[in-house]
Tab-separated table of C-alpha atoms in Angstrom:
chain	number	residue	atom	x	y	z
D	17	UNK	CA	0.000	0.000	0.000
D	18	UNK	CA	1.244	3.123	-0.849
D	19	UNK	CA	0.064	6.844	0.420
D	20	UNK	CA	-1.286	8.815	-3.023
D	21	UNK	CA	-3.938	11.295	-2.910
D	22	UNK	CA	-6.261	12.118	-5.630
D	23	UNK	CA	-3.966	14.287	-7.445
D	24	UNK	CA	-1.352	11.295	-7.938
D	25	UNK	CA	1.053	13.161	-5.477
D	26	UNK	CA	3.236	9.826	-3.065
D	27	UNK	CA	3.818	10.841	0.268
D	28	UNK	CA	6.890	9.252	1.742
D	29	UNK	CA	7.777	11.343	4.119
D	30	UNK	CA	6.289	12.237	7.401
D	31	UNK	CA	6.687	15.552	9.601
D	32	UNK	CA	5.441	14.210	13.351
D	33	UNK	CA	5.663	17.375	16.103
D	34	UNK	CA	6.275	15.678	19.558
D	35	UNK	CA	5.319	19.127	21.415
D	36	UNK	CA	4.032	22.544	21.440
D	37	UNK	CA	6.532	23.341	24.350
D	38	UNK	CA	9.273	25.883	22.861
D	39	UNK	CA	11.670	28.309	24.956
D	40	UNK	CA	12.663	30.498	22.416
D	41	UNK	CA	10.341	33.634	21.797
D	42	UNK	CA	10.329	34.359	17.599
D	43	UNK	CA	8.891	37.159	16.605
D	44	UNK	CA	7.089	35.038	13.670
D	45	UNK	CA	5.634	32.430	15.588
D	46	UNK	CA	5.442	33.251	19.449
D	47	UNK	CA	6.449	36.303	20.473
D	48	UNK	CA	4.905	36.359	23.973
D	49	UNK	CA	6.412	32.963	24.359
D	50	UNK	CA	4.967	29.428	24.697
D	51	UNK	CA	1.708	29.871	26.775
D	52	UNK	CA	0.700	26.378	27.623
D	53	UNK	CA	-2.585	24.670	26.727
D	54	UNK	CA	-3.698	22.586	29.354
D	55	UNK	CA	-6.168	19.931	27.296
D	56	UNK	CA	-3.469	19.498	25.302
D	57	UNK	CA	-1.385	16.510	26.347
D	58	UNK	CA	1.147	15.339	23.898
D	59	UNK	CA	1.249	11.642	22.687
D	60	UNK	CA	3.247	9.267	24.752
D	61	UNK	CA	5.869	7.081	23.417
D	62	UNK	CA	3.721	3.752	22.860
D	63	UNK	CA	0.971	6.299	20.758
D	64	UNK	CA	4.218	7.544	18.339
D	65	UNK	CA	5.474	4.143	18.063
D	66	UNK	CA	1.860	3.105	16.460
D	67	UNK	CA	2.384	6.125	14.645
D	68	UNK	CA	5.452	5.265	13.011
D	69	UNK	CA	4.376	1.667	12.885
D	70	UNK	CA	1.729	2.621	10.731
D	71	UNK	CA	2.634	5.464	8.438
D	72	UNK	CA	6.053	3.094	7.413
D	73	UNK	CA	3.862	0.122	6.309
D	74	UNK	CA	2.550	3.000	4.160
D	75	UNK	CA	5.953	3.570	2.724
D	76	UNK	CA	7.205	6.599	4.822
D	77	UNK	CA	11.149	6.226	4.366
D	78	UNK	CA	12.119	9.670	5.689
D	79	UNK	CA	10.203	10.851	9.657
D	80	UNK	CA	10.918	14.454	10.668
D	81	UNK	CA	10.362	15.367	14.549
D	82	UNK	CA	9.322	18.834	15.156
D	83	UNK	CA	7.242	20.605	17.281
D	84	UNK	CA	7.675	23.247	19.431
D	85	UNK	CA	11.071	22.510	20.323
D	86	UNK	CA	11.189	18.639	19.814
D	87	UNK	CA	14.388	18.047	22.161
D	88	UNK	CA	12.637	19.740	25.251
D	89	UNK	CA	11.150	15.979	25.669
D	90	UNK	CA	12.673	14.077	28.272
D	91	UNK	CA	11.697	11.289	26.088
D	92	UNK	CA	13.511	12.696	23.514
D	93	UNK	CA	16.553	10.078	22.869
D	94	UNK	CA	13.614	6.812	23.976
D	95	UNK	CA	11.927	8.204	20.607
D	96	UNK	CA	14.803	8.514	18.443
D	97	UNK	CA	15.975	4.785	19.585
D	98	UNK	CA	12.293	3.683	18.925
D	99	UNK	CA	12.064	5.495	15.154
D	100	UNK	CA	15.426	4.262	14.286
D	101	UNK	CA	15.153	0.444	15.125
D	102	UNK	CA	12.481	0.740	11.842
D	103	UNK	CA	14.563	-0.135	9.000
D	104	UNK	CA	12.694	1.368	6.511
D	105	UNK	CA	13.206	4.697	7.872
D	106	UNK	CA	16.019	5.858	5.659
D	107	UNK	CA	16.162	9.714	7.085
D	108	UNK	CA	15.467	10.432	10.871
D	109	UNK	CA	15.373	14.216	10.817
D	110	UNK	CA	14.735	16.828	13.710
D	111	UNK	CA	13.618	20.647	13.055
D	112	UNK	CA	15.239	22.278	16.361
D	113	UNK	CA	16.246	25.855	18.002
D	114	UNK	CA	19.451	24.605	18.759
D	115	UNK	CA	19.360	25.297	22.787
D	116	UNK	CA	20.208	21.559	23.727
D	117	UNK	CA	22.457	20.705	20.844
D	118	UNK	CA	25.901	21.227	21.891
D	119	UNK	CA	25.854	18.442	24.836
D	120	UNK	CA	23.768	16.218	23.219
D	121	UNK	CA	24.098	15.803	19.471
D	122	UNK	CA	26.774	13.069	19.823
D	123	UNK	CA	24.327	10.821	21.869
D	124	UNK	CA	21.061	11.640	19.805
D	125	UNK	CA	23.368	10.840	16.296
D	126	UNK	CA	24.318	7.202	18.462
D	127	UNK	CA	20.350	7.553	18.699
D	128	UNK	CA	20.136	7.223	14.928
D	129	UNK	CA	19.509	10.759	13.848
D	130	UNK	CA	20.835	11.437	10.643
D	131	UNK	CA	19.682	14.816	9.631
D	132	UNK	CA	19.113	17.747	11.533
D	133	UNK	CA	17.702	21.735	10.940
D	134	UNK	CA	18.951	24.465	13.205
D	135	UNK	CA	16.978	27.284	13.183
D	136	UNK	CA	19.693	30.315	12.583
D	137	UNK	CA	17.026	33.330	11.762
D	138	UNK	CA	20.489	35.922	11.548
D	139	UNK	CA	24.222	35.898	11.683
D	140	UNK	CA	23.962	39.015	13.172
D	141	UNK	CA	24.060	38.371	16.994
D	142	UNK	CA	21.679	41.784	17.422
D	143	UNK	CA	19.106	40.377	14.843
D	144	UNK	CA	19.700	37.239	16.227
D	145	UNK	CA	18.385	38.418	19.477
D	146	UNK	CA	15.734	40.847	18.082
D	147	UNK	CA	14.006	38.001	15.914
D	148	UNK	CA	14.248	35.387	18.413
D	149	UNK	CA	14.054	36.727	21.788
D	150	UNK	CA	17.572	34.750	23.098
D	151	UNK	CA	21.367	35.199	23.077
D	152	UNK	CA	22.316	32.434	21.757
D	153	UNK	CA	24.248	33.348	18.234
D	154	UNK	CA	27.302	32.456	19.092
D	155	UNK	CA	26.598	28.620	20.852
D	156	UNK	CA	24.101	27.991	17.505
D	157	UNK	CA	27.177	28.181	15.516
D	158	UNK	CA	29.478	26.132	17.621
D	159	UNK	CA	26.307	23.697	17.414
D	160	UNK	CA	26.405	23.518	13.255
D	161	UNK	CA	30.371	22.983	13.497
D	162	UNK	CA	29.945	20.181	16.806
D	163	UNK	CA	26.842	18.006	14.326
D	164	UNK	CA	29.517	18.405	11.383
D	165	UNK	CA	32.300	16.937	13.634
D	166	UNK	CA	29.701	14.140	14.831
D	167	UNK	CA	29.387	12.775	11.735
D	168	UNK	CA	25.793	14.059	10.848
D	169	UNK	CA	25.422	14.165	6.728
D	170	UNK	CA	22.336	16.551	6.256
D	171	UNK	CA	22.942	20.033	8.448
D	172	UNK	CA	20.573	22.025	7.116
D	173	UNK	CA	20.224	26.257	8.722
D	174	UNK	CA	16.426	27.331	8.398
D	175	UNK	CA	16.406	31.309	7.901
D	176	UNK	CA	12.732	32.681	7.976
D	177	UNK	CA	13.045	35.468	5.184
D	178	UNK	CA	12.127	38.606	6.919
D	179	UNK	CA	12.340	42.026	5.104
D	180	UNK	CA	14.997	44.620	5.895
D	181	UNK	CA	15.808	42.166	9.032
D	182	UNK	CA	18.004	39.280	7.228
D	183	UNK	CA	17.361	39.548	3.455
D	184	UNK	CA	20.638	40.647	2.534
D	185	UNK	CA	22.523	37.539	0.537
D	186	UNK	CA	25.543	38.624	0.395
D	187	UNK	CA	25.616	38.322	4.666
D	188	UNK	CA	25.687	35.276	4.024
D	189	UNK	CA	27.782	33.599	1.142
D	190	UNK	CA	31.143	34.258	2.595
D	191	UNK	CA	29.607	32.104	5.421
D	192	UNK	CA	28.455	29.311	2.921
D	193	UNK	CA	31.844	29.356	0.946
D	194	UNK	CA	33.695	27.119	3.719
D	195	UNK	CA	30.398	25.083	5.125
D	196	UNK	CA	28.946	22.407	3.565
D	197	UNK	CA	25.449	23.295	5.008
D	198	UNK	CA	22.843	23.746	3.451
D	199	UNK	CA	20.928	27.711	4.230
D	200	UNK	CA	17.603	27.840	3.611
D	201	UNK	CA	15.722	30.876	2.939
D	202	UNK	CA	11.746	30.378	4.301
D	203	UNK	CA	9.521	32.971	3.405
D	204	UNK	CA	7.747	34.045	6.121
D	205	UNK	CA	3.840	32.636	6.448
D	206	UNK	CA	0.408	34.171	7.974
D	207	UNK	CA	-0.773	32.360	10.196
D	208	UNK	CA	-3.641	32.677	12.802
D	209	UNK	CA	-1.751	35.113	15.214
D	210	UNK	CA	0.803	36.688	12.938
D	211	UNK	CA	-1.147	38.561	10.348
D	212	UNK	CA	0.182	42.059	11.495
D	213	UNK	CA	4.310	40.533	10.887
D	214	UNK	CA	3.146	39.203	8.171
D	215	UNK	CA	2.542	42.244	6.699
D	216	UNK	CA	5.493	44.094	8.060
D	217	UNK	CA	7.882	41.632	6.901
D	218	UNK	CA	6.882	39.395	4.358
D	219	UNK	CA	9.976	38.798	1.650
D	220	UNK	CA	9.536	37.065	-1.144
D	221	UNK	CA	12.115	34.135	-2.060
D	222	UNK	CA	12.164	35.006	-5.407
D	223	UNK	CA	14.515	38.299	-4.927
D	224	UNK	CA	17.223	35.690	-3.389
D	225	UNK	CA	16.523	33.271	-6.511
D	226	UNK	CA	17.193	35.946	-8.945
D	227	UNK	CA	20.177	37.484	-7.153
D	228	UNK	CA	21.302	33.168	-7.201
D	229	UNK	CA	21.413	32.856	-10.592
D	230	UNK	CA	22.735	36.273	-12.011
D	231	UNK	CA	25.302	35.109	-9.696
D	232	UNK	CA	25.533	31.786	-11.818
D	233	UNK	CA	23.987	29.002	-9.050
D	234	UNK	CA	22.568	26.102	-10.462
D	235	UNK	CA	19.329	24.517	-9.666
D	236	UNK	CA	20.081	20.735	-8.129
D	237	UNK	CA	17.474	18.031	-9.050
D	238	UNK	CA	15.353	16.582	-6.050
D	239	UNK	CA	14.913	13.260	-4.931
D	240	UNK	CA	12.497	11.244	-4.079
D	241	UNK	CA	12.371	12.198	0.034
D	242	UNK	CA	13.750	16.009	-0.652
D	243	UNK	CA	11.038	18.437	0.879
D	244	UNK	CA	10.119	21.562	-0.418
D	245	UNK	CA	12.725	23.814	-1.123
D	246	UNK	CA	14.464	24.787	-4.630
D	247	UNK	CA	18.283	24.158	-3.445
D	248	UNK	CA	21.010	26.043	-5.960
D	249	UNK	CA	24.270	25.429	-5.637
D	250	UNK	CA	27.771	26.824	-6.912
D	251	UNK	CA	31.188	25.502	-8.007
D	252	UNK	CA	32.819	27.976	-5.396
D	253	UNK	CA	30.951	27.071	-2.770
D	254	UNK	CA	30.877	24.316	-0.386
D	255	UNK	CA	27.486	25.080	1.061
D	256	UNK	CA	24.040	24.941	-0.762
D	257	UNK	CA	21.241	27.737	-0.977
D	258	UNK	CA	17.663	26.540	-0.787
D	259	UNK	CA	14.653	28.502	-1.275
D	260	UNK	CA	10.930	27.157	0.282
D	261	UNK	CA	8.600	29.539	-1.264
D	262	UNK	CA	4.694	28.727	-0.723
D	263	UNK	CA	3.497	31.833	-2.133
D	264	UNK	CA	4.984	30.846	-5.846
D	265	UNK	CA	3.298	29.103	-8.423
D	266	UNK	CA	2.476	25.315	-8.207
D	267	UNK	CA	4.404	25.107	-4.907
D	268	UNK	CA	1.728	22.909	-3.854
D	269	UNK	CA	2.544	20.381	-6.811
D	270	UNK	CA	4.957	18.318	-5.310
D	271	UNK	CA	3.878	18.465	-1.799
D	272	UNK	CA	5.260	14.260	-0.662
D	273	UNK	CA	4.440	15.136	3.178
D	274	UNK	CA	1.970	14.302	5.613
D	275	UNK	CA	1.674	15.694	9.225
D	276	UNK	CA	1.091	14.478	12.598
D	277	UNK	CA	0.781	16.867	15.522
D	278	UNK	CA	2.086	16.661	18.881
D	279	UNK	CA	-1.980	15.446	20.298
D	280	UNK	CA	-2.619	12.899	16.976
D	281	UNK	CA	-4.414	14.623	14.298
D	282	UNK	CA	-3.376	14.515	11.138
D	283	UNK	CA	-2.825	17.479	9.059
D	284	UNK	CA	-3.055	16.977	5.404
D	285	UNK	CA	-1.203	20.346	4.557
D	286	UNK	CA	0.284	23.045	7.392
D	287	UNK	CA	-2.733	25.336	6.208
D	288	UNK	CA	-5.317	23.091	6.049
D	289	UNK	CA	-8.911	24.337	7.628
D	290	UNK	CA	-9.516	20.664	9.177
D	291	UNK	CA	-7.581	18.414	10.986
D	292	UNK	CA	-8.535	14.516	11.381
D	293	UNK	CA	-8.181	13.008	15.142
D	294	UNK	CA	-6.330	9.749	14.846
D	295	UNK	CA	-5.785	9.304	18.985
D	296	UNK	CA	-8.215	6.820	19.180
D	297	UNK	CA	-6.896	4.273	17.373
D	298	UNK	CA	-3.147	4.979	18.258
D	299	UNK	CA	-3.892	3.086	21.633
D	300	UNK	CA	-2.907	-0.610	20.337
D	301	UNK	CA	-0.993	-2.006	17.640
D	302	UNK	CA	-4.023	-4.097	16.944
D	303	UNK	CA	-6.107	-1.281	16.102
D	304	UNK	CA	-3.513	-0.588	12.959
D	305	UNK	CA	-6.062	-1.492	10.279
D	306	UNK	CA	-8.634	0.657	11.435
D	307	UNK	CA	-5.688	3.148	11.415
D	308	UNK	CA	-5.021	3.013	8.243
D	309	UNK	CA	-8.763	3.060	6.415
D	310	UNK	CA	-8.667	6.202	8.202
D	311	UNK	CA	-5.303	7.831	6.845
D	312	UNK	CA	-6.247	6.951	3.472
D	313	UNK	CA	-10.077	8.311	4.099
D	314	UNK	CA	-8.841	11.610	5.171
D	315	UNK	CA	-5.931	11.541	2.396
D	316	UNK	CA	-9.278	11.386	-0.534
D	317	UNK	CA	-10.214	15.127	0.880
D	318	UNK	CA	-6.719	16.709	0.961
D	319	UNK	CA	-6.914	19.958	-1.037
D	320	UNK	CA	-4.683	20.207	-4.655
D	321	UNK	CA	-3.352	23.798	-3.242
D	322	UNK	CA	-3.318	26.396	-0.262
D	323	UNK	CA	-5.257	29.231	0.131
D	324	UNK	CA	-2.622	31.289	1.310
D	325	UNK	CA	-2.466	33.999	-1.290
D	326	UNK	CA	-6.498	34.841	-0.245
D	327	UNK	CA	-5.353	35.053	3.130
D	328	UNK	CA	-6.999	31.652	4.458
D	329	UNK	CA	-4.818	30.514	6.657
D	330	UNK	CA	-6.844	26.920	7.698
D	331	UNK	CA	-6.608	26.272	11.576
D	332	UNK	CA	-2.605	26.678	12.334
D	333	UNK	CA	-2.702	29.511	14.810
D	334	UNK	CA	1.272	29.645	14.846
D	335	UNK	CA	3.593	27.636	13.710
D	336	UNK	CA	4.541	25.326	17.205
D	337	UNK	CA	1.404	23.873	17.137
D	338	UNK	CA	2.093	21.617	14.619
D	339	UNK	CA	5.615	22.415	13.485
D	340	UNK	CA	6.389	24.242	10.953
């Protein structure tokens, strides 16, 4: 069995937030800081295993934790053993802040993570600050050189694209010439609770893709399990350049993900305007079947696009609720 909606898109890859909880305080996604939700209780260890169980007999190779901040679990290393031990899972990725890194990337990479995205919004230790709300610049850079050393393959920076903040490129290619990272430019997304940043900030990627390729980057092909973003990259340069731009045309063409939130509904697309409540059948192995006549039920209504550019922003009221 294989996961393909009606528009003949294969999803093989699966984004699964473990928590709302964050501790850093972004100006895009919660600025006031994590306020907690107290009918919210995240899904325990047995409930992810039947989630991974389930969506890898659907032929998910590549599972992405995120949240929140994923690695504020104390869980957090039991779940990467437990993901791991599935040998179908070819990528174990996290999305993370970066604030337990340094001591513990060698034990989560023992763990079987394989991948990993550190948020970096600035290079600039005052933007830094400004956009996130910590002062933490200097360690989040020690932390891309420490998952190098530890023998991760994919270190990835995610930069949400915020105007006259930290859309200059040329901050950041004499970084890129000596790191084989890959940067990746996010533009910045409405959601439920951000419409006024929105507005003061948005950037479109497509002023970075044109500066790119007067600057002669090439376009690299995807694979199979790559997400969403256009990733150039130049002879003189060690490090890639990726672009994830929702707001451009046909972005929603080859969407391959699926997304589980930290209390078990799945999310058909990060701005979709209904969710559907697995929970109750993530309680047993034995319940799997029932499991997955749901998934593939709820995977017959997903949408062919987002509604972003008329402003309908579906139920995400920022982006820790289900990661982003």
């Amino acid at each position: 069995m294989q996961l393909v909606d009606n528009y003949q898109r294969r999803f093989q890859y699966l984004r699964l937030s473990i928590t709302e909880l964050c501790n850093f305080q972004c100006q895009y996604c919660l600025p006031n800081g994590y306020r907690p939700n107290k009918a919210h209780k995240f899904l325990s260890l047995s409930e992810i295993n039947n989630v991974v169980a389930t969506f890898t007999e659907l032929g998910v190779r590549k599972i992405r934790l995120t949240g929140g901040e994923p690695t504020l679990r104390r869980d957090f290393m039991d779940i990467l053993s437990m993901i791991s031990a599935y040998p179908s899972v070819k990528e174990l990725a996290i999305t993370t802040n970066g604030s337990r890194l340094l001591k513990n990337i060698h034990n989560w990479h023992q763990a079987g993570l394989n991948a990993i995205n550190i948020s970096i919004d600035s290079l600039s230790p005052h933007l830094f600050k400004l956009i996130t709300g910590q002062d933490k610049l200097k360690e989040l850079m020690q932390c891309v050189d420490r998952s190098l050393e530890v023998g991760i393959k994919k270190v990835k920076i995610n930069t949400v694209l915020m105007k006259n903040m930290n859309d200059n490129l040329d901050d950041y290619l004499s970084w890129i010439k000596c790191h084989p990272v890959e940067l990746r430019f996010i533009e910045l997304m409405e959601t439920g609770e951000s419409l006024e940043v929105f507005n003061r900030y948005h950037q479109s990627g497509s002023l970075i893709e044109t500066q790119l390729i007067a600057q002669g980057w090439q376009l690299q092909s995807k694979n199979p399990l790559s997400g969403p973003a256009k990733v150039y990259v130049h002879d003189d340069y060690q490090g890639k350049i990726g672009l994830i731009m929702p707001y451009s045309k046909d972005f929603c063409k080859s969407c391959n993900r699926l997304r589980v939130s930290s209390i078990g509904k799945l999310h058909y697309c990060l701005f979709g305007d209904a969710a559907v409540d697995l929970r109750d059948l993530l309680q047993s192995p034995a319940q799997q079947q029932q499991l997955i006549a749901r998934i593939f039920s709820s995977l017959m209504i997903k949408p062919e696009k987002h509604l972003l550019h008329a402003h309908n922003v579906g139920i995400t009221p920022n982006l820790s609720y289900i990661g982003g």
